[in-house]
XYZ file of C-alpha atoms in Angstrom:
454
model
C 0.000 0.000 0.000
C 1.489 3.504 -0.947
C 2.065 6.044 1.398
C -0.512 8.301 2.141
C 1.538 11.523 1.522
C 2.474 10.021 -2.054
C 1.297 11.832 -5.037
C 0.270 9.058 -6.970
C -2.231 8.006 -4.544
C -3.480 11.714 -3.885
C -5.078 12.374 -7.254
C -6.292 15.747 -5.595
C -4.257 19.752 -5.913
C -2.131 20.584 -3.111
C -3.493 23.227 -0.448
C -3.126 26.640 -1.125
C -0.329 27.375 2.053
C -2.069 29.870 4.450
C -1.179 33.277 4.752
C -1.614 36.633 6.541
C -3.911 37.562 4.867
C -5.935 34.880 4.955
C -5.709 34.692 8.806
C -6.420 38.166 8.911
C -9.454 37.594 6.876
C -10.418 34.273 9.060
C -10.520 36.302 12.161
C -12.584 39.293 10.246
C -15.585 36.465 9.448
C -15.629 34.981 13.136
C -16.005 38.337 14.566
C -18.399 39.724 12.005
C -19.989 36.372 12.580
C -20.690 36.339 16.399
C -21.684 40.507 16.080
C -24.889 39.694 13.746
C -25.851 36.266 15.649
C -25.442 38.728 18.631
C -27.534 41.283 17.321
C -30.163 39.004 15.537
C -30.167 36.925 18.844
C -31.080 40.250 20.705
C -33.724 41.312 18.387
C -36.139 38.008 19.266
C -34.695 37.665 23.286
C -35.483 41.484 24.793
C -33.555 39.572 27.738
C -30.348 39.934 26.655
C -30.050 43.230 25.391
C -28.000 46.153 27.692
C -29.454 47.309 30.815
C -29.493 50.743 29.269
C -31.631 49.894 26.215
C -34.302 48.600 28.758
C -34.077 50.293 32.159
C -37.124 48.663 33.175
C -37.669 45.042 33.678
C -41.101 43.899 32.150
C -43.917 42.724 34.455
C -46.317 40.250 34.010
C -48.963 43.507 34.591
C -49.774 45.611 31.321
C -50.301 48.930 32.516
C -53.383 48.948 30.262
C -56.553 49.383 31.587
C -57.932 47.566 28.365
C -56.666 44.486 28.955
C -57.298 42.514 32.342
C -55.220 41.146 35.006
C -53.070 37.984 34.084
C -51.019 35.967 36.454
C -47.721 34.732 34.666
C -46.902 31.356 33.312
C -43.315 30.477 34.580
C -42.949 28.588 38.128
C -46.804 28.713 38.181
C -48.853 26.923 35.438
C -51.223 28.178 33.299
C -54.036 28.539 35.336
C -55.105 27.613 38.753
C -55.130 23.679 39.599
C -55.099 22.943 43.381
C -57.809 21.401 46.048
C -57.674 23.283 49.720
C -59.476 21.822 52.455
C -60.651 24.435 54.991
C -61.229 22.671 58.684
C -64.746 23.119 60.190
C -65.179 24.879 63.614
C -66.672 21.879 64.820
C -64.801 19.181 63.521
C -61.453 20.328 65.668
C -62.012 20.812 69.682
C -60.270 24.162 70.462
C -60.875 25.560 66.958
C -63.961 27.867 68.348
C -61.847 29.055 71.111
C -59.899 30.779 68.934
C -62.499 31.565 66.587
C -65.037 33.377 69.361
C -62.930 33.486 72.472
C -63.646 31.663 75.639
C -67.421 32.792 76.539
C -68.022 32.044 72.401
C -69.434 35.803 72.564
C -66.830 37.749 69.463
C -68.676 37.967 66.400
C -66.959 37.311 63.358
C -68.773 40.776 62.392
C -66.493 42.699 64.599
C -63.876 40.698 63.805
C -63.684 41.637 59.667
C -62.763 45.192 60.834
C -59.298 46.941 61.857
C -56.045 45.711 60.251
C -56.691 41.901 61.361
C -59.647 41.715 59.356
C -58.259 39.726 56.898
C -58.203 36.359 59.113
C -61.783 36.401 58.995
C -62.010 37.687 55.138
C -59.728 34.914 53.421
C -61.495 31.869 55.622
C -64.836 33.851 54.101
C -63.511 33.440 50.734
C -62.038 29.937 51.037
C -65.386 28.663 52.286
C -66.933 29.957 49.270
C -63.969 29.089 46.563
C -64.266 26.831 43.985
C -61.238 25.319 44.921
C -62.187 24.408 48.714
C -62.308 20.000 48.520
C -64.483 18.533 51.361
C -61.986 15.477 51.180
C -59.067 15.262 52.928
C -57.458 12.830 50.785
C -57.355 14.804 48.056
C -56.667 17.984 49.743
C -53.167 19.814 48.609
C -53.462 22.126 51.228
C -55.347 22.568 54.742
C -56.531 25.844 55.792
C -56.828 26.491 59.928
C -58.983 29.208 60.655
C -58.674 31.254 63.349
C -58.992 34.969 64.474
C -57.037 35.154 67.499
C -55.505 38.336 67.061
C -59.339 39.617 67.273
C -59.929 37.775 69.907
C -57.170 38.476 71.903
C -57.646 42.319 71.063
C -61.488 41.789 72.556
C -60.673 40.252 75.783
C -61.641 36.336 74.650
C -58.365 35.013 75.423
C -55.090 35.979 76.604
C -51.547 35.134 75.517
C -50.945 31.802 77.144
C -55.111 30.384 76.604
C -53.971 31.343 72.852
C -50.876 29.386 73.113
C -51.706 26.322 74.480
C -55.385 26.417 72.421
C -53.493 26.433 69.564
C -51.033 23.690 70.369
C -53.985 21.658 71.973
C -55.804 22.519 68.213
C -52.905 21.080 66.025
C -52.570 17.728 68.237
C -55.781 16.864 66.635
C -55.070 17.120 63.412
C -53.519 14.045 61.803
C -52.667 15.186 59.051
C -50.853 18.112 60.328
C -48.765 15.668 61.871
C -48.813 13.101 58.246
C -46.858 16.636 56.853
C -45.303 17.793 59.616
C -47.480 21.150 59.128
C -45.988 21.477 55.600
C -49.141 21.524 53.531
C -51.537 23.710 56.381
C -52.309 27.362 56.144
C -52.401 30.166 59.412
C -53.500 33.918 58.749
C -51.373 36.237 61.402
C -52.541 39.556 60.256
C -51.314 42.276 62.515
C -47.979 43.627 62.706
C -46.974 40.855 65.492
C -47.788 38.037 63.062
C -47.180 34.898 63.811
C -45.798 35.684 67.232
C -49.122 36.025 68.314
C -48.493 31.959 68.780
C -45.658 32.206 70.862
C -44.644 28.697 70.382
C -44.733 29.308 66.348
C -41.027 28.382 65.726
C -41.780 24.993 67.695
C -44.997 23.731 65.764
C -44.879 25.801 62.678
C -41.536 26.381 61.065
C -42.426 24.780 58.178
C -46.380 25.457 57.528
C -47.769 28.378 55.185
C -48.243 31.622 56.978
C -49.994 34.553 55.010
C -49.156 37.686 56.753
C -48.413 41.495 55.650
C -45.586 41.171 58.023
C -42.094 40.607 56.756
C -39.954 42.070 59.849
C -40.005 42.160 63.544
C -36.680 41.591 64.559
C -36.598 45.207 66.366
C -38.473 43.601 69.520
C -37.522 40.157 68.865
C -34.409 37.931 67.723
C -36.087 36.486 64.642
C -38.800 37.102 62.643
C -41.612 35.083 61.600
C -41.399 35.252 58.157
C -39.714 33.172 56.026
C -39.317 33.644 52.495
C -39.287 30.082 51.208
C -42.565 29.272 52.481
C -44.740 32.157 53.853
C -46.688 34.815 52.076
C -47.250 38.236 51.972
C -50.976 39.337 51.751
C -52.270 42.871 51.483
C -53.094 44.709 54.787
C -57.177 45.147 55.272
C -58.084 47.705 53.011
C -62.057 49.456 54.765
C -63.915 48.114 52.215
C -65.736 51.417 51.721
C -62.327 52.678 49.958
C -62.286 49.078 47.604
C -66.136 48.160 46.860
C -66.385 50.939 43.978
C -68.332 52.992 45.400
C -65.511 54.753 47.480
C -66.149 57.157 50.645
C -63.720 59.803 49.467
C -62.749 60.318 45.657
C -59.431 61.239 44.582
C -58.463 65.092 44.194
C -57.032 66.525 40.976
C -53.735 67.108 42.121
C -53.871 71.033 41.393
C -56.552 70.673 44.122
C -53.853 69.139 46.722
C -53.177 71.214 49.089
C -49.970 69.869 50.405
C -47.166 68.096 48.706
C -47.295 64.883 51.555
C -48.640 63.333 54.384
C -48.345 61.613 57.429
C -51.321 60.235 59.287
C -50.436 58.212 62.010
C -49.268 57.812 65.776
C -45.917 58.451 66.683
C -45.804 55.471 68.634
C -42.572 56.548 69.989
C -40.648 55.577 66.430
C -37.793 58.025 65.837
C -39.063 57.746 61.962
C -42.640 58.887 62.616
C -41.186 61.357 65.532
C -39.096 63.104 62.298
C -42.147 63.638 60.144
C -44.051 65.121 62.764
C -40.910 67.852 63.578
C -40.585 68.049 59.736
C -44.239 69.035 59.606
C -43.805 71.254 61.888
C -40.993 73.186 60.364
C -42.606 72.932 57.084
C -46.534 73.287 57.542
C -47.325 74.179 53.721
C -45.779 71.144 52.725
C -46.535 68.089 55.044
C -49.342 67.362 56.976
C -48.797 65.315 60.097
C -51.983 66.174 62.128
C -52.466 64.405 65.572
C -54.980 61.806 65.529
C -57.524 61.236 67.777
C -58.503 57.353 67.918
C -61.047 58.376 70.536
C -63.316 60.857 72.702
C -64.974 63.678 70.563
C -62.347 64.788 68.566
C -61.573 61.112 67.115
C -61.002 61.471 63.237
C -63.632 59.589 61.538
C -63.065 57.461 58.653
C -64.371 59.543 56.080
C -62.801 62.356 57.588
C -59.083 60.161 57.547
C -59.583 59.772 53.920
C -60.465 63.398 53.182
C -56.822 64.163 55.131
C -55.028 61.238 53.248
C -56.097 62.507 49.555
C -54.976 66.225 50.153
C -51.234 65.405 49.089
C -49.656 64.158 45.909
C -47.482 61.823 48.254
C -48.543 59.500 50.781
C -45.619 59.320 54.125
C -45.716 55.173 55.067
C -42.962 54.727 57.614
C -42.225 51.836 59.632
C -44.621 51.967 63.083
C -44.464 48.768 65.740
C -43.774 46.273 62.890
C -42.152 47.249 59.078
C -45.651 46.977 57.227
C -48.363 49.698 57.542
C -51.886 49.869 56.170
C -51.365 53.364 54.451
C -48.759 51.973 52.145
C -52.566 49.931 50.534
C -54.198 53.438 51.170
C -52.579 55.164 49.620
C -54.065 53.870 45.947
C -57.009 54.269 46.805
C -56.994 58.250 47.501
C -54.215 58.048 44.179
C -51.097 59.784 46.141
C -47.784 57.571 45.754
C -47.052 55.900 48.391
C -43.505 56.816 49.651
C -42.420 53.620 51.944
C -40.112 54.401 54.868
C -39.641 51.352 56.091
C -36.115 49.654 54.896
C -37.179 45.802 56.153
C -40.848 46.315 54.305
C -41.973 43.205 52.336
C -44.400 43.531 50.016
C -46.429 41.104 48.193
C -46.955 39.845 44.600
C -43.519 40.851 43.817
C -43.448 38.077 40.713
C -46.099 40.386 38.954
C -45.498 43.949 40.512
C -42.583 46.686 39.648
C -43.189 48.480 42.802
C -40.666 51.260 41.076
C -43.520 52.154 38.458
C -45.956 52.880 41.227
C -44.194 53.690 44.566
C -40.716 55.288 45.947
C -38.690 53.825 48.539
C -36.687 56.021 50.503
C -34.180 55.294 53.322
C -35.420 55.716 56.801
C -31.717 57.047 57.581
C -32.646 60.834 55.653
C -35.810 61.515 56.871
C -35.399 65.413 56.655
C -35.386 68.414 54.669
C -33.658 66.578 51.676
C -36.816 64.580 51.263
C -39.374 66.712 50.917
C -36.719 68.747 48.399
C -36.741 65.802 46.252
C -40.824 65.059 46.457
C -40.859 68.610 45.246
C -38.166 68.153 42.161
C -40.562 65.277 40.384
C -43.376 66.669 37.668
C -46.794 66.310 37.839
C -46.802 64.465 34.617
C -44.527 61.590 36.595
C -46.911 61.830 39.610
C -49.883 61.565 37.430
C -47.850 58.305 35.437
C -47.299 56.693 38.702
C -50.847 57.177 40.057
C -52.440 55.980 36.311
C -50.309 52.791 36.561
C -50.773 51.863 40.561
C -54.814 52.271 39.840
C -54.619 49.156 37.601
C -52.677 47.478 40.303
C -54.874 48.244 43.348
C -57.131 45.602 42.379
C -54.680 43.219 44.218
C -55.311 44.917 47.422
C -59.095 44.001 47.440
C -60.521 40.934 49.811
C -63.489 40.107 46.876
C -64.514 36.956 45.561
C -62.037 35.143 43.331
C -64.773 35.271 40.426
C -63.061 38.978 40.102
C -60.734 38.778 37.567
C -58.545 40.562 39.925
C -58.190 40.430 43.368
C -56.304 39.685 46.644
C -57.461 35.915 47.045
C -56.645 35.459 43.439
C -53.032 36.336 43.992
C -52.996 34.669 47.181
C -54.506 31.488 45.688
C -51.639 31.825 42.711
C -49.285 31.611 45.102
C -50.108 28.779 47.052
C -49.872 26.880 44.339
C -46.296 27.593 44.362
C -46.524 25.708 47.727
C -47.695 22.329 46.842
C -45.588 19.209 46.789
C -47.156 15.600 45.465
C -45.777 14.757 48.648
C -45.126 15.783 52.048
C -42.561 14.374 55.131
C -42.360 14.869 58.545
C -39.780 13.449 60.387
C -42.700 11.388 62.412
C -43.865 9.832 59.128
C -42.490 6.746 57.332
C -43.616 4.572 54.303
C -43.073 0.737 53.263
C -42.719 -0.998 50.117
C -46.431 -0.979 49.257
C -46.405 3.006 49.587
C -48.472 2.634 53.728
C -47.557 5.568 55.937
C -46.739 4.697 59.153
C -45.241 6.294 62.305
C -42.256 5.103 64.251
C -44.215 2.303 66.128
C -45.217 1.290 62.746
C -48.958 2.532 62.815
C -50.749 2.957 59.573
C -51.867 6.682 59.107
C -55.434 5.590 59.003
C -55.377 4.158 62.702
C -53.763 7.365 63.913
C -55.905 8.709 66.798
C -55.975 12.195 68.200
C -54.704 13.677 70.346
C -51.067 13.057 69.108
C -47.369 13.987 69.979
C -46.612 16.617 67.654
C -43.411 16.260 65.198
């Protein structure tokens, strides 16, 4: 066999030998090359363009008011799928107690009101949803009602009766202990969230907790919420301000008379204690009246919302916890909220730019400075902001899922987020022909209340 470098068996013309310039001209292709699959690559993915071509990072909101709310796609589905069972007052001994207080006298009626009035609106709502299950064994999710912060607040139980009521509730639910609490629901609405239990971080560090409370490590060493697993929900909005037919109606702002607001008690918070000096120093520009939450100069609710609409800018700094109702307000008088709070969580952030309707400003320069730079932004902008947080607002309102947008519907979306096809505890275990059992090798379905809890 010849050689394979012999020209005899290479019938073919030798290479051309490679140059300069043909290097040169090599190196010009792959560069022009990877420019245009760069550019046409940018032109179909808005994604990977430059920061400065798109400043703003697109929401899953269309600040349209023609076309209606839509929840997005990615880590969620494309539309709701998911069964919640909601417990029954009577089925769990202890669940009344903490429903109606000791003497079973606290209407839910007076409960639905204040800033904890959302306990008693979303267990409204989940009776009534078309995604409540009456079977347990099909249930992705168990919702405990309970509206002990009301109660407490009304005298039908104090700290330790709500304590060991609770604890006494979750021993009879098996299948809180089947999931270790994983796959159950608690509402702690008010600013002490789920502290309000104070043996939370024993029984539920790893259940659902839907609370407008993201911070309060100033009075304590942790907080309750945990990003992984809890929600944020909307404060409790007076429904007179989210039913349509509003007590108060927006001013045009040429009608404001100031240029922001602060209506709240000090509380003895250095933040709220530097709007009310500010106010003072500068009268014609922020309003910081002293409220009256009772006797006969107490500020009515109408009146509150005829003070809270007189500004372009709504004042929402941090009181006892890092949330505060007026942030929600604040939309519905159409002044921008201007959060003071630097550990604030708020919720929906998949679908909400909270830059497009809101400004966040540190706590640290409360002053002069900030009322210089309220002043500095345009009407126009103002008027922007305000156009695009009234589309949003809808989110803050306790209605009936059938809405096409509302609170429960974002809460609903994401609690799907939250459920597994399966759940551990570290009191469960399973055999080869997929029985549950506990450590004494029980089968789930001779588990008897009450139980040791995992």
């Amino acid at each position: 066999m010849g050689s394979l470098t012999s020209s005899k068996s290479r019938p073919f013309h030798q290479p051309t030998p490679c140059t300069r310039t043909h290097q040169i001209g090599a190196l010009a292709l792959v560069a022009t090359t990877f420019f245009l699959t760069r550019l046409f690559d940018q032109s179909f993915n808005p994604e990977l363009q430059s920061p400065a071509s798109h400043p703003t990072k697109p929401t899953s909101i269309s600040f349209n008011p023609n076309r209606p709310f839509s929840w997005p796609e990615p880590g969620y589905g494309s539309h709701l799928n998911l069964k919640i069972y909601v417990y029954d007052e009577n089925e769990i001994h202890g669940l009344k107690l903490l429903m109606y207080g000791r003497d079973g006298n606290i209407s839910p009626d007076a409960c639905v009101k204040g800033q904890w009035g959302t306990q008693v609106k979303i267990h409204k709502l989940f009776m009534k949803s078309k995604f409540r299950t009456m079977n347990k064994e099909e249930a992705d999710l168990f919702f405990v009602p309970a509206y002990a912060k009301c109660v407490r607040m009304m005298g039908g139980l104090k700290d330790k009766e709500i304590n060991s009521t609770y604890v006494k509730v979750l021993s009879e639910m098996p299948y809180f202990r089947l999931s270790g609490g994983r796959n159950h629901i608690f509402v702690f609405p008010s600013g002490a969230g789920a502290h309000l239990f104070k043996s939370w971080a024993t029984f539920l560090n790893r259940s659902i907790i839907l609370t407008p409370e993201g911070d309060r490590t100033d009075k304590r060493d942790t907080s309750a919420f945990n990003t992984w697993k809890d929600i944020i929900i909307p404060g409790n909005i007076d429904d007179g301000m989210t039913n349509g037919a509003s007590i108060v109606q927006p001013l045009p702002l040429s009608k404001r008379k100031f240029l922001a607001n602060f209506l709240g008690r000090a509380q003895g918070k250095i933040g709220r204690l530097q709007l009310i000096e500010l106010a003072k120093k500068f009268p014609d520009k922020l309003e910081s009246p002293e409220l009256k939450l009772s006797g006969p100069n107490k500020l009515g609710r109408k009146e509150y919302f005829e003070h809270l609409r007189n500004a372009k800018f709504c004042l929402a700094p941090r009181g006892e916890s890092s949330w505060t109702l007026r942030f929600y307000e604040s939309f519905f008088v159409e002044c921008v909220p201007v959060v003071l709070s630097d550990q604030v969580e708020l919720p929906f952030q998949n679908v909400v730019d909270y830059t497009q309707i809101s400004i966040k400003w540190p706590s640290t320069q409360i002053g002069p400075q900030l009322l210089e730079y309220l002043e500095s932004i345009p009407d126009k902008e103002i008027e922007n902001m305000i156009s695009r947080g009234r589309q949003v607002r809808c989110l803050w309102a306790y209605v009936p899922e059938s809405q096409p947008c509302s609170a429960i519907n974002g809460i609903l979306w994401e609690l799907q987020r939250k459920v597994r096809q399966f759940h551990q505890s570290a009191e469960t275990f399973w055999l080869h022909n997929r029985t549950i059992v506990n450590r004494d090798f029980i089968p789930f379905s001779h588990w008897k209340p009450p139980m040791l809890l995992p």
